[in-house]
Short mmCIF file of C-alpha atoms (C1' of nucleotides) in Angstrom, two decimals:
data_model
loop_
_atom_site.label_atom_id
_atom_site.label_comp_id
_atom_site.label_asym_id
_atom_site.label_seq_id
_atom_site.Cartn_x
_atom_site.Cartn_y
_atom_site.Cartn_z
CA UNK A 44 -22.21 -8.55 -18.80
CA UNK A 45 -18.60 -8.82 -19.85
CA UNK A 46 -18.32 -5.36 -21.23
CA UNK A 47 -15.90 -2.60 -20.46
CA UNK A 48 -17.47 -0.02 -22.73
CA UNK A 49 -19.45 1.64 -19.96
CA UNK A 50 -16.20 2.29 -18.16
CA UNK A 51 -14.64 3.85 -21.20
CA UNK A 52 -17.67 6.07 -21.55
CA UNK A 53 -17.16 7.37 -18.05
CA UNK A 54 -13.51 8.05 -18.69
CA UNK A 55 -12.58 11.64 -19.13
CA UNK A 56 -11.08 12.75 -22.39
CA UNK A 57 -8.34 14.50 -20.44
CA UNK A 58 -4.87 13.11 -20.02
CA UNK A 59 -4.92 12.97 -16.27
CA UNK A 60 -7.39 10.15 -16.03
CA UNK A 61 -5.10 7.98 -18.08
CA UNK A 62 -2.11 8.72 -15.89
CA UNK A 63 -4.11 8.03 -12.80
CA UNK A 64 -5.70 4.74 -13.71
CA UNK A 65 -3.49 3.31 -16.39
CA UNK A 66 -2.03 0.09 -15.13
CA UNK A 67 -0.74 -3.03 -16.77
CA UNK A 68 -3.20 -5.00 -14.71
CA UNK A 69 -6.65 -4.35 -16.17
CA UNK A 70 -8.59 -5.79 -13.27
CA UNK A 71 -6.72 -3.71 -10.75
CA UNK A 72 -7.26 -0.53 -12.73
CA UNK A 73 -10.96 -1.28 -13.13
CA UNK A 74 -11.63 -1.87 -9.45
CA UNK A 75 -9.68 1.23 -8.47
CA UNK A 76 -11.53 3.35 -11.03
CA UNK A 77 -14.80 1.96 -9.75
CA UNK A 78 -13.89 2.92 -6.20
CA UNK A 79 -12.76 6.40 -7.21
CA UNK A 80 -15.91 6.96 -9.22
CA UNK A 81 -18.10 5.91 -6.33
CA UNK A 82 -19.47 2.75 -7.97
CA UNK A 83 -18.23 0.90 -4.93
CA UNK A 84 -18.47 3.09 -1.88
CA UNK A 85 -16.84 2.94 1.51
CA UNK A 86 -17.71 -0.28 3.28
CA UNK A 87 -19.02 -2.16 0.25
CA UNK A 88 -18.11 -5.80 0.12
CA UNK A 89 -15.86 -6.86 -2.72
CA UNK A 90 -17.01 -10.41 -3.40
CA UNK A 91 -14.46 -12.25 -5.48
CA UNK A 92 -16.91 -14.42 -7.41
CA UNK A 93 -19.06 -11.44 -8.32
CA UNK A 94 -16.08 -9.41 -9.46
CA UNK A 95 -14.77 -12.38 -11.44
CA UNK A 96 -18.03 -12.52 -13.38
CA UNK A 97 -18.10 -8.78 -13.85
CA UNK A 98 -14.60 -8.56 -15.25
CA UNK A 99 -14.71 -11.87 -17.15
CA UNK A 100 -11.92 -13.64 -15.38
CA UNK A 101 -11.38 -16.20 -12.68
CA UNK A 102 -11.16 -15.65 -8.97
CA UNK A 103 -7.40 -15.62 -8.61
CA UNK A 104 -6.64 -12.44 -10.57
CA UNK A 105 -9.38 -10.72 -8.60
CA UNK A 106 -7.89 -11.80 -5.30
CA UNK A 107 -4.50 -10.53 -6.32
CA UNK A 108 -5.84 -7.18 -7.45
CA UNK A 109 -7.69 -6.83 -4.16
CA UNK A 110 -4.56 -7.67 -2.20
CA UNK A 111 -2.66 -4.99 -4.05
CA UNK A 112 -5.39 -2.47 -3.35
CA UNK A 113 -5.24 -3.56 0.26
CA UNK A 114 -1.55 -2.81 0.30
CA UNK A 115 -2.29 0.64 -1.05
CA UNK A 116 -4.95 1.26 1.57
CA UNK A 117 -8.03 1.40 -0.63
CA UNK A 118 -9.36 -1.90 0.62
CA UNK A 119 -9.41 -3.62 3.98
CA UNK A 120 -9.96 -7.29 4.62
CA UNK A 121 -10.63 -9.57 7.55
CA UNK A 122 -9.59 -13.17 7.69
CA UNK A 123 -12.25 -15.50 6.28
CA UNK A 124 -14.50 -12.54 5.82
CA UNK A 125 -13.37 -11.12 2.54
CA UNK A 126 -12.53 -7.62 1.48
CA UNK A 127 -14.37 -4.33 1.69
CA UNK A 128 -13.75 -0.87 0.35
CA UNK A 129 -11.81 0.94 3.06
CA UNK A 130 -13.70 2.95 5.60
CA UNK A 131 -13.37 6.51 4.40
CA UNK A 132 -14.73 8.48 7.32
CA UNK A 133 -14.70 12.10 8.31
CA UNK A 134 -11.55 11.43 10.29
CA UNK A 135 -9.98 9.90 7.21
CA UNK A 136 -10.62 13.09 5.30
CA UNK A 137 -8.86 15.10 7.97
CA UNK A 138 -5.89 12.73 7.88
CA UNK A 139 -5.69 12.81 4.11
CA UNK A 140 -5.89 16.57 3.97
CA UNK A 141 -3.12 16.91 6.51
CA UNK A 142 -0.85 14.65 4.49
CA UNK A 143 -1.66 16.65 1.38
CA UNK A 144 -0.83 19.83 3.26
CA UNK A 145 2.61 18.44 3.90
CA UNK A 146 3.16 17.08 0.42
CA UNK A 147 1.85 19.77 -1.89
CA UNK A 148 4.14 22.62 -0.85
CA UNK A 149 7.06 20.21 -1.07
CA UNK A 150 6.16 19.12 -4.60
CA UNK A 151 5.22 22.63 -5.61
CA UNK A 152 8.49 24.23 -4.58
CA UNK A 153 10.32 22.09 -7.06
CA UNK A 154 7.86 22.94 -9.79
CA UNK A 155 8.35 26.68 -9.32
CA UNK A 156 12.02 26.31 -10.10
CA UNK A 157 11.67 23.85 -12.97
CA UNK A 158 8.44 24.66 -14.79
CA UNK A 159 8.40 24.98 -18.56
CA UNK A 160 6.56 27.55 -20.62
CA UNK A 161 4.70 24.72 -22.29
CA UNK A 162 3.41 23.51 -18.95
CA UNK A 163 2.18 26.96 -17.99
CA UNK A 164 0.19 27.03 -21.21
CA UNK A 165 -1.37 23.71 -20.29
CA UNK A 166 -2.28 25.05 -16.85
CA UNK A 167 -3.92 28.02 -18.51
CA UNK A 168 -5.81 25.71 -20.82
CA UNK A 169 -7.12 23.74 -17.84
CA UNK A 170 -8.19 26.97 -16.17
CA UNK A 171 -10.00 27.98 -19.34
CA UNK A 172 -11.80 24.64 -19.40
CA UNK A 173 -12.82 25.07 -15.78
CA UNK A 174 -14.33 28.44 -16.53
CA UNK A 175 -16.26 27.27 -19.57
CA UNK A 176 -17.81 24.26 -17.87
CA UNK A 177 -21.56 23.82 -17.52
CA UNK A 178 -22.92 24.28 -14.02
CA UNK A 179 -23.91 20.66 -13.57
CA UNK A 180 -20.60 19.09 -14.57
CA UNK A 181 -19.36 18.57 -11.02
CA UNK A 182 -17.33 15.48 -11.71
CA UNK A 183 -15.61 17.07 -14.67
CA UNK A 184 -14.82 20.14 -12.62
CA UNK A 185 -13.14 18.06 -9.95
CA UNK A 186 -11.15 16.21 -12.56
CA UNK A 187 -9.89 19.49 -13.95
CA UNK A 188 -9.02 20.70 -10.46
CA UNK A 189 -6.95 17.57 -9.89
CA UNK A 190 -5.39 17.84 -13.34
CA UNK A 191 -4.23 21.37 -12.56
CA UNK A 192 -2.22 20.09 -9.62
CA UNK A 193 -1.19 16.93 -11.40
CA UNK A 194 0.42 18.88 -14.24
CA UNK A 195 2.64 20.62 -11.72
CA UNK A 196 3.65 17.56 -9.72
CA UNK A 197 3.85 14.72 -12.22
CA UNK A 198 7.43 15.35 -13.24
CA UNK A 199 8.82 15.74 -9.73
CA UNK A 200 11.96 13.72 -9.08
CA UNK A 201 10.55 12.16 -5.92
CA UNK A 202 8.31 9.55 -7.50
CA UNK A 203 7.33 8.08 -4.13
CA UNK A 204 6.03 11.45 -3.05
CA UNK A 205 4.14 11.91 -6.31
CA UNK A 206 2.56 8.50 -6.00
CA UNK A 207 1.67 9.26 -2.43
CA UNK A 208 -0.01 12.47 -3.49
CA UNK A 209 -1.93 10.61 -6.17
CA UNK A 210 -3.10 8.02 -3.70
CA UNK A 211 -4.38 10.55 -1.21
CA UNK A 212 -6.03 12.56 -3.93
CA UNK A 213 -7.83 9.42 -5.04
CA UNK A 214 -9.05 8.77 -1.54
CA UNK A 215 -10.45 12.29 -1.40
CA UNK A 216 -12.14 11.70 -4.72
CA UNK A 217 -13.73 8.53 -3.39
CA UNK A 218 -14.79 10.36 -0.23
CA UNK A 219 -16.43 13.23 -2.04
CA UNK A 220 -18.11 10.83 -4.41
CA UNK A 221 -20.87 12.42 -6.38
CA UNK A 222 -21.52 15.29 -4.01
CA UNK A 223 -21.97 18.42 -6.11
CA UNK A 224 -19.71 21.41 -5.56
CA UNK A 225 -21.29 24.75 -4.82
CA UNK A 226 -20.94 27.39 -7.50
CA UNK A 227 -19.29 29.68 -4.97
CA UNK A 228 -16.62 27.11 -4.22
CA UNK A 229 -16.10 26.55 -7.94
CA UNK A 230 -15.57 30.25 -8.46
CA UNK A 231 -13.18 30.44 -5.52
CA UNK A 232 -11.24 27.44 -6.79
CA UNK A 233 -10.71 29.11 -10.15
CA UNK A 234 -9.65 32.36 -8.52
CA UNK A 235 -7.21 30.54 -6.27
CA UNK A 236 -5.73 28.71 -9.22
CA UNK A 237 -5.40 31.99 -11.08
CA UNK A 238 -3.59 33.50 -8.12
CA UNK A 239 -1.13 30.60 -8.00
CA UNK A 240 -0.52 30.79 -11.72
CA UNK A 241 -0.01 34.54 -11.75
CA UNK A 242 2.41 34.35 -8.81
CA UNK A 243 4.45 31.81 -10.77
CA UNK A 244 4.46 33.92 -13.90
CA UNK A 245 5.37 37.05 -11.97
CA UNK A 246 8.29 35.24 -10.32
CA UNK A 247 6.97 35.46 -6.79
CA UNK A 248 7.71 31.95 -5.51
CA UNK A 249 7.06 32.78 -1.85
CA UNK A 250 3.63 34.17 -2.64
CA UNK A 251 2.87 31.22 -4.89
CA UNK A 252 3.59 28.70 -2.13
CA UNK A 253 1.46 30.68 0.27
CA UNK A 254 -1.34 30.87 -2.28
CA UNK A 255 -1.17 27.11 -2.72
CA UNK A 256 -1.33 26.49 1.01
CA UNK A 257 -4.33 28.76 1.29
CA UNK A 258 -5.95 26.98 -1.64
CA UNK A 259 -5.60 23.61 0.07
CA UNK A 260 -6.87 25.03 3.33
CA UNK A 261 -9.90 26.52 1.64
CA UNK A 262 -10.72 23.20 0.06
CA UNK A 263 -10.32 21.47 3.39
CA UNK A 264 -12.63 23.89 5.14
CA UNK A 265 -15.22 23.68 2.40
CA UNK A 266 -15.40 19.91 2.43
CA UNK A 267 -15.41 19.61 6.19
CA UNK A 268 -18.45 21.86 6.23
CA UNK A 269 -20.19 19.93 3.45
CA UNK A 270 -19.47 16.50 4.87
CA UNK A 271 -20.32 17.32 8.46
CA UNK A 272 -22.14 14.36 9.93
CA UNK B 40 13.15 -26.58 5.95
CA UNK B 41 9.75 -25.63 7.23
CA UNK B 42 10.91 -23.88 10.32
CA UNK B 43 10.23 -20.42 11.56
CA UNK B 44 12.42 -20.63 14.61
CA UNK B 45 15.37 -18.92 12.97
CA UNK B 46 13.18 -15.92 12.38
CA UNK B 47 12.08 -15.79 15.96
CA UNK B 48 15.69 -15.92 17.04
CA UNK B 49 16.44 -12.89 14.93
CA UNK B 50 13.52 -11.02 16.40
CA UNK B 51 14.38 -8.36 18.89
CA UNK B 52 13.11 -8.68 22.40
CA UNK B 53 11.87 -5.10 22.21
CA UNK B 54 8.29 -4.17 21.58
CA UNK B 55 8.82 -2.25 18.43
CA UNK B 56 9.67 -5.23 16.30
CA UNK B 57 6.33 -6.76 17.15
CA UNK B 58 4.46 -3.61 16.21
CA UNK B 59 6.34 -3.34 12.99
CA UNK B 60 6.01 -6.85 11.67
CA UNK B 61 2.99 -8.25 13.42
CA UNK B 62 0.40 -9.10 10.83
CA UNK B 63 -2.42 -11.57 10.67
CA UNK B 64 -0.93 -12.94 7.48
CA UNK B 65 2.13 -14.94 8.47
CA UNK B 66 3.58 -15.23 4.98
CA UNK B 67 3.32 -11.51 4.37
CA UNK B 68 4.99 -10.70 7.68
CA UNK B 69 7.79 -13.15 6.99
CA UNK B 70 8.66 -11.82 3.56
CA UNK B 71 8.58 -8.24 4.81
CA UNK B 72 10.78 -9.10 7.77
CA UNK B 73 13.17 -10.87 5.43
CA UNK B 74 13.39 -7.80 3.23
CA UNK B 75 13.87 -5.47 6.16
CA UNK B 76 16.57 -7.68 7.61
CA UNK B 77 18.42 -7.83 4.33
CA UNK B 78 17.88 -11.53 3.69
CA UNK B 79 16.38 -10.53 0.37
CA UNK B 80 18.12 -7.44 -0.93
CA UNK B 81 17.14 -4.88 -3.51
CA UNK B 82 16.65 -6.50 -6.90
CA UNK B 83 16.44 -10.09 -5.68
CA UNK B 84 13.94 -12.26 -7.45
CA UNK B 85 11.07 -13.48 -5.34
CA UNK B 86 10.33 -16.85 -6.92
CA UNK B 87 6.91 -18.03 -5.89
CA UNK B 88 7.72 -21.74 -5.92
CA UNK B 89 10.82 -21.26 -3.80
CA UNK B 90 8.95 -19.10 -1.31
CA UNK B 91 6.11 -21.62 -1.20
CA UNK B 92 8.55 -24.33 -0.19
CA UNK B 93 10.28 -22.10 2.30
CA UNK B 94 7.11 -21.07 4.08
CA UNK B 95 5.38 -24.44 3.70
CA UNK B 96 2.39 -23.33 1.69
CA UNK B 97 1.19 -23.24 -1.88
CA UNK B 98 1.77 -20.64 -4.55
CA UNK B 99 -1.43 -18.67 -4.17
CA UNK B 100 -0.86 -17.33 -0.65
CA UNK B 101 2.65 -16.37 -1.73
CA UNK B 102 1.36 -14.52 -4.74
CA UNK B 103 -1.16 -12.63 -2.66
CA UNK B 104 1.41 -11.63 -0.08
CA UNK B 105 3.69 -10.43 -2.86
CA UNK B 106 0.89 -8.43 -4.44
CA UNK B 107 0.21 -6.73 -1.15
CA UNK B 108 3.88 -5.91 -0.75
CA UNK B 109 3.80 -4.57 -4.28
CA UNK B 110 0.94 -2.30 -3.31
CA UNK B 111 3.02 -1.03 -0.42
CA UNK B 112 6.02 -0.40 -2.62
CA UNK B 113 8.41 -2.98 -1.24
CA UNK B 114 8.21 -5.17 -4.30
CA UNK B 115 7.96 -4.52 -8.02
CA UNK B 116 6.79 -6.94 -10.64
CA UNK B 117 6.76 -7.25 -14.40
CA UNK B 118 4.21 -9.20 -16.34
CA UNK B 119 5.26 -12.81 -16.90
CA UNK B 120 8.52 -12.07 -15.22
CA UNK B 121 7.65 -12.35 -11.59
CA UNK B 122 8.42 -10.12 -8.66
CA UNK B 123 11.59 -8.59 -7.30
CA UNK B 124 12.46 -6.67 -4.19
CA UNK B 125 12.04 -3.03 -5.11
CA UNK B 126 15.03 -1.14 -6.39
CA UNK B 127 16.27 0.76 -3.37
CA UNK B 128 18.84 3.03 -4.91
CA UNK B 129 20.69 6.08 -3.69
CA UNK B 130 17.97 8.22 -5.20
CA UNK B 131 15.39 6.21 -3.27
CA UNK B 132 17.17 7.04 -0.05
CA UNK B 133 17.02 10.72 -0.85
CA UNK B 134 13.31 10.45 -1.62
CA UNK B 135 12.59 8.52 1.54
CA UNK B 136 14.52 10.93 3.70
CA UNK B 137 12.69 13.88 2.24
CA UNK B 138 9.35 12.29 3.00
CA UNK B 139 10.51 11.57 6.55
CA UNK B 140 11.59 15.19 6.88
CA UNK B 141 8.04 16.20 6.10
CA UNK B 142 6.38 13.60 8.30
CA UNK B 143 8.43 13.56 11.47
CA UNK B 144 7.96 17.17 12.57
CA UNK B 145 4.25 16.78 11.85
CA UNK B 146 3.97 13.66 13.99
CA UNK B 147 6.28 15.06 16.62
CA UNK B 148 4.39 18.29 17.16
CA UNK B 149 1.37 16.32 18.30
CA UNK B 150 3.49 14.24 20.63
CA UNK B 151 4.91 17.30 22.38
CA UNK B 152 1.43 18.34 23.37
CA UNK B 153 0.14 14.92 24.34
CA UNK B 154 3.02 12.95 25.78
CA UNK B 155 2.64 11.08 29.04
CA UNK B 156 5.13 10.82 31.86
CA UNK B 157 5.12 7.09 31.38
CA UNK B 158 6.18 7.48 27.78
CA UNK B 159 9.04 9.78 28.71
CA UNK B 160 10.31 7.13 31.08
CA UNK B 161 10.24 4.61 28.26
CA UNK B 162 12.19 6.99 26.04
CA UNK B 163 14.76 7.32 28.77
CA UNK B 164 14.94 3.57 29.10
CA UNK B 165 15.61 3.25 25.37
CA UNK B 166 18.33 5.87 25.62
CA UNK B 167 19.88 3.94 28.48
CA UNK B 168 19.85 0.77 26.42
CA UNK B 169 21.51 2.57 23.53
CA UNK B 170 24.30 3.76 25.77
CA UNK B 171 24.95 0.37 27.33
CA UNK B 172 25.12 -1.49 24.01
CA UNK B 173 28.20 -3.39 22.90
CA UNK B 174 30.15 -1.78 20.08
CA UNK B 175 29.37 -4.51 17.54
CA UNK B 176 25.59 -4.55 18.01
CA UNK B 177 24.81 -2.36 15.03
CA UNK B 178 21.48 -3.90 14.20
CA UNK B 179 20.30 -3.62 17.76
CA UNK B 180 21.36 0.00 17.90
CA UNK B 181 19.36 0.82 14.82
CA UNK B 182 16.36 -0.94 16.26
CA UNK B 183 16.59 1.14 19.41
CA UNK B 184 16.96 4.30 17.33
CA UNK B 185 13.77 3.44 15.46
CA UNK B 186 12.02 2.49 18.68
CA UNK B 187 12.80 5.88 20.17
CA UNK B 188 10.91 7.59 17.36
CA UNK B 189 8.23 4.92 17.23
CA UNK B 190 7.33 5.47 20.89
CA UNK B 191 6.61 9.10 20.12
CA UNK B 192 4.60 8.59 16.95
CA UNK B 193 2.71 5.36 17.46
CA UNK B 194 -0.28 6.94 19.20
CA UNK B 195 -0.74 9.80 16.76
CA UNK B 196 -4.32 10.26 15.60
CA UNK B 197 -3.35 10.24 11.94
CA UNK B 198 -2.89 6.52 11.43
CA UNK B 199 -2.21 6.90 7.70
CA UNK B 200 0.68 9.20 8.48
CA UNK B 201 2.03 6.83 11.12
CA UNK B 202 1.84 3.90 8.73
CA UNK B 203 3.52 5.97 6.08
CA UNK B 204 6.32 6.79 8.47
CA UNK B 205 6.68 3.13 9.33
CA UNK B 206 6.86 2.15 5.70
CA UNK B 207 9.55 4.67 4.86
CA UNK B 208 11.51 3.76 7.94
CA UNK B 209 11.42 0.13 6.84
CA UNK B 210 12.72 1.05 3.41
CA UNK B 211 15.61 2.87 5.05
CA UNK B 212 16.29 -0.17 7.16
CA UNK B 213 16.37 -2.37 4.08
CA UNK B 214 18.64 0.13 2.34
CA UNK B 215 21.14 0.31 5.14
CA UNK B 216 21.09 -3.43 5.49
CA UNK B 217 23.92 -4.75 7.58
CA UNK B 218 26.21 -1.79 7.11
CA UNK B 219 27.77 -1.01 10.50
CA UNK B 220 27.30 2.42 12.03
CA UNK B 221 30.38 4.38 13.03
CA UNK B 222 30.91 4.88 16.73
CA UNK B 223 30.99 8.63 16.19
CA UNK B 224 27.56 8.55 14.58
CA UNK B 225 26.28 6.38 17.41
CA UNK B 226 27.47 8.87 19.94
CA UNK B 227 25.94 11.76 18.00
CA UNK B 228 22.65 9.92 17.70
CA UNK B 229 22.47 9.46 21.44
CA UNK B 230 23.35 13.10 22.08
CA UNK B 231 20.72 14.24 19.58
CA UNK B 232 18.11 12.06 21.24
CA UNK B 233 19.10 13.43 24.63
CA UNK B 234 18.70 16.98 23.31
CA UNK B 235 15.22 16.21 21.99
CA UNK B 236 14.21 14.60 25.25
CA UNK B 237 15.52 17.40 27.42
CA UNK B 238 13.80 20.02 25.27
CA UNK B 239 10.54 18.18 25.79
CA UNK B 240 11.03 17.89 29.53
CA UNK B 241 12.04 21.55 29.80
CA UNK B 242 8.90 22.60 27.92
CA UNK B 243 10.69 24.07 24.93
CA UNK B 244 8.58 22.72 22.08
CA UNK B 245 10.10 24.99 19.44
CA UNK B 246 13.61 23.87 20.31
CA UNK B 247 12.53 20.25 20.40
CA UNK B 248 11.13 20.39 16.88
CA UNK B 249 14.28 22.06 15.68
CA UNK B 250 16.41 19.44 17.42
CA UNK B 251 14.40 16.71 15.74
CA UNK B 252 14.82 18.26 12.32
CA UNK B 253 18.54 18.54 12.87
CA UNK B 254 18.65 14.95 14.04
CA UNK B 255 17.01 13.74 10.84
CA UNK B 256 19.30 15.91 8.76
CA UNK B 257 22.37 14.56 10.49
CA UNK B 258 21.24 11.02 9.82
CA UNK B 259 20.60 11.85 6.22
CA UNK B 260 24.01 13.39 5.74
CA UNK B 261 25.74 10.50 7.46
CA UNK B 262 24.10 7.83 5.35
CA UNK B 263 24.55 9.68 2.09
CA UNK B 264 28.26 9.82 2.82
CA UNK B 265 28.41 6.15 3.79
CA UNK B 266 26.37 4.91 0.84
CA UNK B 267 28.05 7.06 -1.79
CA UNK B 268 28.49 4.87 -4.85
"C1'" DT C 110 -46.61 -17.63 24.03
"C1'" DG C 111 -42.35 -15.18 23.73
"C1'" DT C 112 -37.44 -15.30 23.70
"C1'" DA C 113 -33.10 -17.30 23.15
"C1'" DA C 114 -30.31 -20.85 21.56
"C1'" DA C 115 -29.35 -24.23 18.07
"C1'" DT C 116 -29.29 -26.12 13.63
"C1'" DG C 117 -28.98 -26.46 8.82
"C1'" DG C 118 -28.26 -24.73 4.16
"C1'" DA C 119 -26.26 -21.52 1.18
"C1'" DT C 120 -22.71 -18.44 0.13
"C1'" DT C 121 -18.01 -17.17 0.20
"C1'" DA C 122 -13.14 -17.30 1.35
"C1'" DT C 123 -9.00 -19.92 1.36
"C1'" DG C 124 -5.63 -23.28 -0.20
"C1'" DT C 125 -4.03 -26.92 -3.57
"C1'" DG C 126 -3.16 -28.98 -7.92
"C1'" DT C 127 -2.80 -28.68 -12.89
"C1'" DA C 128 -2.35 -27.14 -17.74
"C1'" DA C 129 -0.62 -23.72 -20.89
"C1'" DT C 130 2.16 -19.90 -22.08
"C1'" DT C 131 6.28 -17.38 -21.38
"C1'" DT C 132 10.74 -16.62 -19.80
"C1'" DT C 133 15.27 -18.00 -18.58
"C1'" DA C 134 19.50 -20.39 -18.73
"C1'" DG C 135 22.54 -23.55 -20.66
"C1'" DT C 136 24.48 -25.74 -24.68
"C1'" DT C 137 25.74 -26.44 -29.16
"C1'" DG C 138 27.34 -24.96 -33.58
"C1'" DG C 139 29.20 -21.48 -36.63
"C1'" DC D 269 33.14 -14.83 -29.19
"C1'" DC D 270 28.45 -14.57 -30.64
"C1'" DA D 271 24.05 -16.42 -32.22
"C1'" DA D 272 20.50 -19.74 -32.32
"C1'" DC D 273 18.34 -23.57 -30.46
"C1'" DT D 274 16.68 -26.57 -26.71
"C1'" DA D 275 15.31 -27.95 -22.22
"C1'" DA D 276 14.16 -26.66 -17.74
"C1'" DA D 277 11.79 -23.63 -14.74
"C1'" DA D 278 8.56 -20.07 -13.57
"C1'" DT D 279 4.45 -17.30 -14.11
"C1'" DT D 280 -0.24 -17.13 -14.96
"C1'" DA D 281 -4.89 -18.48 -14.93
"C1'" DC D 282 -8.31 -21.87 -14.00
"C1'" DA D 283 -10.97 -25.59 -11.71
"C1'" DC D 284 -11.66 -27.94 -7.63
"C1'" DA D 285 -11.80 -29.20 -2.59
"C1'" DT D 286 -12.13 -27.65 1.93
"C1'" DA D 287 -13.21 -24.65 5.70
"C1'" DA D 288 -15.26 -20.77 7.63
"C1'" DT D 289 -19.07 -17.42 7.84
"C1'" DC D 290 -23.69 -15.74 7.49
"C1'" DC D 291 -28.66 -15.96 7.62
"C1'" DA D 292 -33.08 -17.88 8.27
"C1'" DT D 293 -35.76 -21.23 10.24
"C1'" DT D 294 -36.66 -24.28 13.84
"C1'" DT D 295 -36.43 -26.02 18.37
"C1'" DA D 296 -36.10 -25.85 23.36
"C1'" DC D 297 -37.17 -23.70 27.52
"C1'" DA D 298 -39.07 -20.35 30.70
#
DNA sequence: TGTAAATGGATTATGTGTAATTTTAGTTGG
DNA sequence: CCAACTAAAATTACACATAATCCATTTACA
């Protein structure tokens, strides 16, 4: 059972997955990846002994990893009752989206003024990959969507804000889980990304920010319709 | 040495301190309070054995509390090298202020529409306390300043955003430490709070938001001048 | 006989002690 | 003054003991 290969298999070949989950603490990174990938879903118990067996270690490192995840808000725990994956509800999604709506324009405005030609090429490459994806590769599509944004924000000077963005994006990922994305939404996402990119290239920063805000709003509306209880 | 009474003595009589530091985990709350109060300052080593003695417990609970604080960004740790209070630099202050500048108007806008008469009275009471404070009670003044904002944000529906605000406010508190506030800045703070309050009472939401933004900006400018290296 | 309370066992969380590896600090010698 | 070595201290991980929680069965009572 002590085998990490299945995790590696699930890992995307893209850079962004590394940036997101790379962590000196293996156990921590594993649990977080498992939550983000929907292996543990909202409300699941995180039993220390079980996790210790799964990750081939003793209980203590597991407890510490869980405490750290608790500090980051991915896990909640009650005294003498252990830890559970945090309750990601419909209300949580609203909250997360609203925080993202504050953060993204802020991070983006810096990018517009400091982007490199090399980075624009990478964005284009991601867009190309999104277009040439098979219809059933929902997970991969969402990864590419996140990577598009990540490429723009990762070098921002405000590392707290970047980390905060990452965290909220991960929560969204966990919330959406394995729910497939409609082809229409996929098409719209690509078009919206294209609009943002072209506004940057054409030196229209105002329009680019607006396009980004609309993009986030569209995503928010789409998911709130899909995840309606 | 196993005595918490000195902590209780330092605790403010006001409500906000309770809200801020109350936590089911005593050790966690203690360490965080110690960081916020400047007992451990930026860069200080957090030696598990020493903390275990201080808080009359064994190493494991200490380690878990530290891990949680690490998850929240108050503590950083290197492998085999233990934990330290996070590096709160001048750049950190800029980052924190920028996040607060995003969050506060967002939280505030909801308050304007949902405030109660009772809450306004409390705000007034806090203002009164600020005015009638002795000139050397810097810490107490800062607590009251924070409480003023806290009263407006604490009931916001977006609990993640509120917690985020709290966290960043705590980092500021740790950064400012025991540095005294100038009397001029104290006077300005009170006037700015009065302006915000009167704009709310006079049903001028637009002006109130603007007053709040200015208030944050003023604080930012003041502290960046004071803490210039 | 049906329902509610109680009891017991199993599972799990929490806290402590200990051994091993690594780091740190102090000291000695060049 | 700097480098290398040594001893003390700290981190890490593990095994164990204790305490709390959960669940199913049994028991008591109406």
